[in-house]
mmCIF file of N, CA and C in Angstrom:
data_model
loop_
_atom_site.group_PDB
_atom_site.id
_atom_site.type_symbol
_atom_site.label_atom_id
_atom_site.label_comp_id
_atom_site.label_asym_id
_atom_site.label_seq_id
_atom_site.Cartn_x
_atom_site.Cartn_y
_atom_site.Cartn_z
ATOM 1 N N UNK A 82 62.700 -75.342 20.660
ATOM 2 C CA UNK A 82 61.942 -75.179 21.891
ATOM 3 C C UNK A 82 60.776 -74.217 21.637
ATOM 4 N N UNK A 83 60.027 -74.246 22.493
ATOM 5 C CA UNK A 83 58.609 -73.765 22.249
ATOM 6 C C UNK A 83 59.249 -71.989 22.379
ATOM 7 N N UNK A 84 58.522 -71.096 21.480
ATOM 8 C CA UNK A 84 58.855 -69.813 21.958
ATOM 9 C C UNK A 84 58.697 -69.021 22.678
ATOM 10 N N UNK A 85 57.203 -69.900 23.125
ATOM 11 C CA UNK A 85 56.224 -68.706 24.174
ATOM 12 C C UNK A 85 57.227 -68.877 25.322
ATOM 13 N N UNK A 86 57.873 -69.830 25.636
ATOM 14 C CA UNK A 86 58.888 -69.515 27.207
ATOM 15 C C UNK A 86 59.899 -68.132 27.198
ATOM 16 N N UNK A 87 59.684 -67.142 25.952
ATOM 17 C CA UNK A 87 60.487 -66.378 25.855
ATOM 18 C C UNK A 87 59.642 -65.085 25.482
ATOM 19 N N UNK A 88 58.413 -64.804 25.898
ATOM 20 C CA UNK A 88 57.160 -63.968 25.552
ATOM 21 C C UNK A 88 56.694 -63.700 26.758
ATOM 22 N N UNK A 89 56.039 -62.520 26.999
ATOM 23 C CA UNK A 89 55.431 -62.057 28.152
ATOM 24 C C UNK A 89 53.929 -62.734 27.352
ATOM 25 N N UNK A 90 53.426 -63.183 28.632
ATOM 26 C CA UNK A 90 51.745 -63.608 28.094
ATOM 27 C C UNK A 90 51.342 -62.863 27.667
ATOM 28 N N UNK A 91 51.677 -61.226 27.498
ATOM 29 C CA UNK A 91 50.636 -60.074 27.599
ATOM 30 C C UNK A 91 50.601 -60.346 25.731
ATOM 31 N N UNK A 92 51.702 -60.141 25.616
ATOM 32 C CA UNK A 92 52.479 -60.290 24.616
ATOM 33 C C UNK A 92 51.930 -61.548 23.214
ATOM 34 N N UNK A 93 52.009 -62.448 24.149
ATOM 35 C CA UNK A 93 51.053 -63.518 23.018
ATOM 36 C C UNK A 93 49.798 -63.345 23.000
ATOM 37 N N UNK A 94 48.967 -63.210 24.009
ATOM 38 C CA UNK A 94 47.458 -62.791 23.827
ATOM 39 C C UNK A 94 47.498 -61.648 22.523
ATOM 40 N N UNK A 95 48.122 -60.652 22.596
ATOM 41 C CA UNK A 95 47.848 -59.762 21.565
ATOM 42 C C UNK A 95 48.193 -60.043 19.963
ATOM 43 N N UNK A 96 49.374 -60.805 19.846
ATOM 44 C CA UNK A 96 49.757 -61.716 19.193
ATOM 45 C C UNK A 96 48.384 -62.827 18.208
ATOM 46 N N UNK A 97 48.303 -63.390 19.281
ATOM 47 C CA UNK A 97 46.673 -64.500 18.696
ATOM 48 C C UNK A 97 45.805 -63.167 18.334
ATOM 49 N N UNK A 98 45.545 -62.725 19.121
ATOM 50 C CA UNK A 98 44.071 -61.433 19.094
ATOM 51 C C UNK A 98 44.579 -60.932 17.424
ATOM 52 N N UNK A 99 45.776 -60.554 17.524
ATOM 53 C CA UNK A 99 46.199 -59.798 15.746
ATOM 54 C C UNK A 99 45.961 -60.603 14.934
ATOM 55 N N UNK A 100 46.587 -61.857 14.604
ATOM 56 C CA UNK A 100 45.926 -62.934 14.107
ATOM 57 C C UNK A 100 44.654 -63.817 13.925
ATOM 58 N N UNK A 101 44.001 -63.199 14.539
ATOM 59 C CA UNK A 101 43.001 -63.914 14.782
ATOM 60 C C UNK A 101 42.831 -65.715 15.257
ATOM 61 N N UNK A 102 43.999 -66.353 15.621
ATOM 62 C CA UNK A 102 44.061 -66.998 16.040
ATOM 63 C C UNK A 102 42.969 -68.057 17.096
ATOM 64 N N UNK A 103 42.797 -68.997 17.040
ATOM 65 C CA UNK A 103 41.402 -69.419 18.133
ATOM 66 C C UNK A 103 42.014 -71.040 18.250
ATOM 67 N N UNK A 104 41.036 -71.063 19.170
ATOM 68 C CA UNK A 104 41.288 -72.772 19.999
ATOM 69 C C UNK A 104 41.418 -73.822 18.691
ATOM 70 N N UNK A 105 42.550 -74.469 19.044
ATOM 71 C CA UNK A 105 42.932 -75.539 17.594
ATOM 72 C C UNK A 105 43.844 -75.536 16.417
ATOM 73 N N UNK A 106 43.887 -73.836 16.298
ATOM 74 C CA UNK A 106 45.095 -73.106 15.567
ATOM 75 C C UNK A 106 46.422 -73.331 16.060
ATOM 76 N N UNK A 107 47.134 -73.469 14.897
ATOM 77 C CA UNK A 107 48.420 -73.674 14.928
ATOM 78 C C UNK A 107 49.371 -72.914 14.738
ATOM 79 N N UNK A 108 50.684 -72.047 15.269
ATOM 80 C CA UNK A 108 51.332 -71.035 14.127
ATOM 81 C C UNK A 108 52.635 -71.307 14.200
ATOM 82 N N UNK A 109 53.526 -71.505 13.019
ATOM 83 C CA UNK A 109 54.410 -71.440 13.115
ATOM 84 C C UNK A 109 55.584 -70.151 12.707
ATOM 85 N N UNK A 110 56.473 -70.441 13.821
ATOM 86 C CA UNK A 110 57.867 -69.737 13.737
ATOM 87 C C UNK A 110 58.960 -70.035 12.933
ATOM 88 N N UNK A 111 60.262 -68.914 12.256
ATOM 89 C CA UNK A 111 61.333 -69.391 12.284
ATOM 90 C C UNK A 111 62.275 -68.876 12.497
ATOM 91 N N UNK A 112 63.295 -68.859 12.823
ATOM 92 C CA UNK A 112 64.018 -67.534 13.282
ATOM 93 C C UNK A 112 65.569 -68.412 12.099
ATOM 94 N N UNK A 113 66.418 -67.806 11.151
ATOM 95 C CA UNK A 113 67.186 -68.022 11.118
ATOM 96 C C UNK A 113 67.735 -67.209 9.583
ATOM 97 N N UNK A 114 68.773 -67.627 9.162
ATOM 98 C CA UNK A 114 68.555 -66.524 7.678
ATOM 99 C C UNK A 114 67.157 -66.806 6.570
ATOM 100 N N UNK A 115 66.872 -65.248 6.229
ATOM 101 C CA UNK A 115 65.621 -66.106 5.195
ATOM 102 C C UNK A 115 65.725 -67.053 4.151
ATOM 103 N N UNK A 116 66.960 -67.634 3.671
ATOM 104 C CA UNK A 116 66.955 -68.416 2.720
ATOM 105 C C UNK A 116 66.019 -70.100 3.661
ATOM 106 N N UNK A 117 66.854 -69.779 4.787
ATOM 107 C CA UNK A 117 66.704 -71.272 5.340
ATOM 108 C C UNK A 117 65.456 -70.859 5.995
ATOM 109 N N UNK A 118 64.731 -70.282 7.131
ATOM 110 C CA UNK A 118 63.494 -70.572 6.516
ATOM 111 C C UNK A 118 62.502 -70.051 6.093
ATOM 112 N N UNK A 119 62.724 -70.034 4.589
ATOM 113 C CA UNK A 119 61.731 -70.246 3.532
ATOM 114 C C UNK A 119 61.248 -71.078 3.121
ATOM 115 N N UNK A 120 62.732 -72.324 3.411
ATOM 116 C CA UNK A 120 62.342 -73.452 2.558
ATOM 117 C C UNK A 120 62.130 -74.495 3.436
ATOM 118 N N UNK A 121 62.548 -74.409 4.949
ATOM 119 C CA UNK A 121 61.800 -75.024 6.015
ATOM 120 C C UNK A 121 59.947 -74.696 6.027
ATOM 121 N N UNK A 122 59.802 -73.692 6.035
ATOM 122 C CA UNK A 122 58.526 -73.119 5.865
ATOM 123 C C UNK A 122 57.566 -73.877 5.062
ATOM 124 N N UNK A 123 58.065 -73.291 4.003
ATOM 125 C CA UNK A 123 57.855 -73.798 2.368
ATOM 126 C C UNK A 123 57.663 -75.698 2.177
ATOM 127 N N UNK A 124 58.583 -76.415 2.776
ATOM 128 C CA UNK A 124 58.518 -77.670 2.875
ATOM 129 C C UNK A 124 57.172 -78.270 3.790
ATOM 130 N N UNK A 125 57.515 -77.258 4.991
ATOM 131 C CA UNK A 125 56.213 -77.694 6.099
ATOM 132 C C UNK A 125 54.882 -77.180 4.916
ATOM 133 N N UNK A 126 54.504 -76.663 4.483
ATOM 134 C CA UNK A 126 53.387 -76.253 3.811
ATOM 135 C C UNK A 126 52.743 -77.198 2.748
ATOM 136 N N UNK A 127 53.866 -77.854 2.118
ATOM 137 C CA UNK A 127 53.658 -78.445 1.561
ATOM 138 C C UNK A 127 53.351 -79.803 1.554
ATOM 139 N N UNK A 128 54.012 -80.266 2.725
ATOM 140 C CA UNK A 128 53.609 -81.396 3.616
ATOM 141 C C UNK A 128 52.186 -81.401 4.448
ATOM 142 N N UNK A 129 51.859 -80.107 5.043
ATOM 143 C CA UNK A 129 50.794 -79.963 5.222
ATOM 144 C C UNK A 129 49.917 -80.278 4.471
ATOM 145 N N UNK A 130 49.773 -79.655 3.277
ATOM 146 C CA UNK A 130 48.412 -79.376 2.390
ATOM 147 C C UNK A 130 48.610 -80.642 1.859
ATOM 148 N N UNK A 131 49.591 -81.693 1.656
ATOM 149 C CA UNK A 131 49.816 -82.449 1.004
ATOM 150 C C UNK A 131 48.587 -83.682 2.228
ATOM 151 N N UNK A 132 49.050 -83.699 3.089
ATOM 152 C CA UNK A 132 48.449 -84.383 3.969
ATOM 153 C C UNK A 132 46.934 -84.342 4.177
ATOM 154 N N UNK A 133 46.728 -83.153 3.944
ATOM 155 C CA UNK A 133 45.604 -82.401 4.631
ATOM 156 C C UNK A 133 44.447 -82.493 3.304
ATOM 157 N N UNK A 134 45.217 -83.109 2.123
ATOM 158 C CA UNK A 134 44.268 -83.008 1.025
ATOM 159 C C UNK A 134 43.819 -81.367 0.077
ATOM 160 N N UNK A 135 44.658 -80.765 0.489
ATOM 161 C CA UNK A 135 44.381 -79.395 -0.023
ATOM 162 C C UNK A 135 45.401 -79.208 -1.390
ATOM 163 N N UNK A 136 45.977 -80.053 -1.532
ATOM 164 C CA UNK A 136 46.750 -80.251 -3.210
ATOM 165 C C UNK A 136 46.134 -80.923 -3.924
ATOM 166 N N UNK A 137 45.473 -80.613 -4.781
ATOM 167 C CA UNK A 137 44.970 -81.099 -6.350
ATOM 168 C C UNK A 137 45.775 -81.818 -7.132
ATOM 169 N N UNK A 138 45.102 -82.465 -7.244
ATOM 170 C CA UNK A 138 46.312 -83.431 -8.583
ATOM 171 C C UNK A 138 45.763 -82.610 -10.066
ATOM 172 N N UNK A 139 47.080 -82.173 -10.484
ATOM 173 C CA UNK A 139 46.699 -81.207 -11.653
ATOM 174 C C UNK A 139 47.178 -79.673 -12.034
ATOM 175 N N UNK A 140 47.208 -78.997 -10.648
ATOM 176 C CA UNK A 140 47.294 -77.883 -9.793
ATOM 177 C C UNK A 140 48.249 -77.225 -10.445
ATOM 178 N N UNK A 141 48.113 -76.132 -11.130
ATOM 179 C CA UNK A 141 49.294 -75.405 -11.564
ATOM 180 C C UNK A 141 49.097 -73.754 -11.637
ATOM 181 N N UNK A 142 50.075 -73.047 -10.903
ATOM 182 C CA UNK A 142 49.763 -71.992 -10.325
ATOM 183 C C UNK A 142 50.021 -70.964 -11.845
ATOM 184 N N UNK A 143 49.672 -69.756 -12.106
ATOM 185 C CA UNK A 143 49.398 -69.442 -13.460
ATOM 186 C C UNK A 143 49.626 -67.911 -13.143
ATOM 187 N N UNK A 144 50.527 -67.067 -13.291
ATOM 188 C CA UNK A 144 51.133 -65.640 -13.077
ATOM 189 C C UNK A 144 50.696 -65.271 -14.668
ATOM 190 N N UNK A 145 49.606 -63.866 -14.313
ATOM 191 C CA UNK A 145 49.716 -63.222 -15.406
ATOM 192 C C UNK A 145 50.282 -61.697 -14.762
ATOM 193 N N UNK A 146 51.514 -61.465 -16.229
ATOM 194 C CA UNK A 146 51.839 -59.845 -15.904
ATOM 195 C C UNK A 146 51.207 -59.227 -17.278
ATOM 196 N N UNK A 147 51.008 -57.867 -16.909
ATOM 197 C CA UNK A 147 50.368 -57.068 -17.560
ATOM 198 C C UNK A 147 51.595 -55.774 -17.927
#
């Protein structure tokens, strides 16, 4: 269910305002242990960008430690 039914408006305005949030933006929630969502999260993201064209075919993320 949507969360804002459980938010004082005052409350989400400041919310978007911290975020910078604006007309068209999307944000998502999760409330449950962090294993689960991470990988709810993590899945939506990837489905996103996957959709959205923001994954490269090729793409490989590259950690240097020092």
């Amino acid at each position: 269910s949507p969360i804002l039914k459980f938010m004082p408006a005052e409350v989400v305005a400041q919310m978007l305002e911290r975020l910078g949030a604006e007309d068209g933006d999307i944000l998502f929630f999760g409330a449950d242990r962090a294993s689960i969502v991470n990988e709810s999260l993590g899945a939506l993201r990837i489905k996103v960008g996957t959709d959205r064209g923001f994954v490269r075919e090729g793409w490989a993320p590259l950690w240097v430690v020092d």
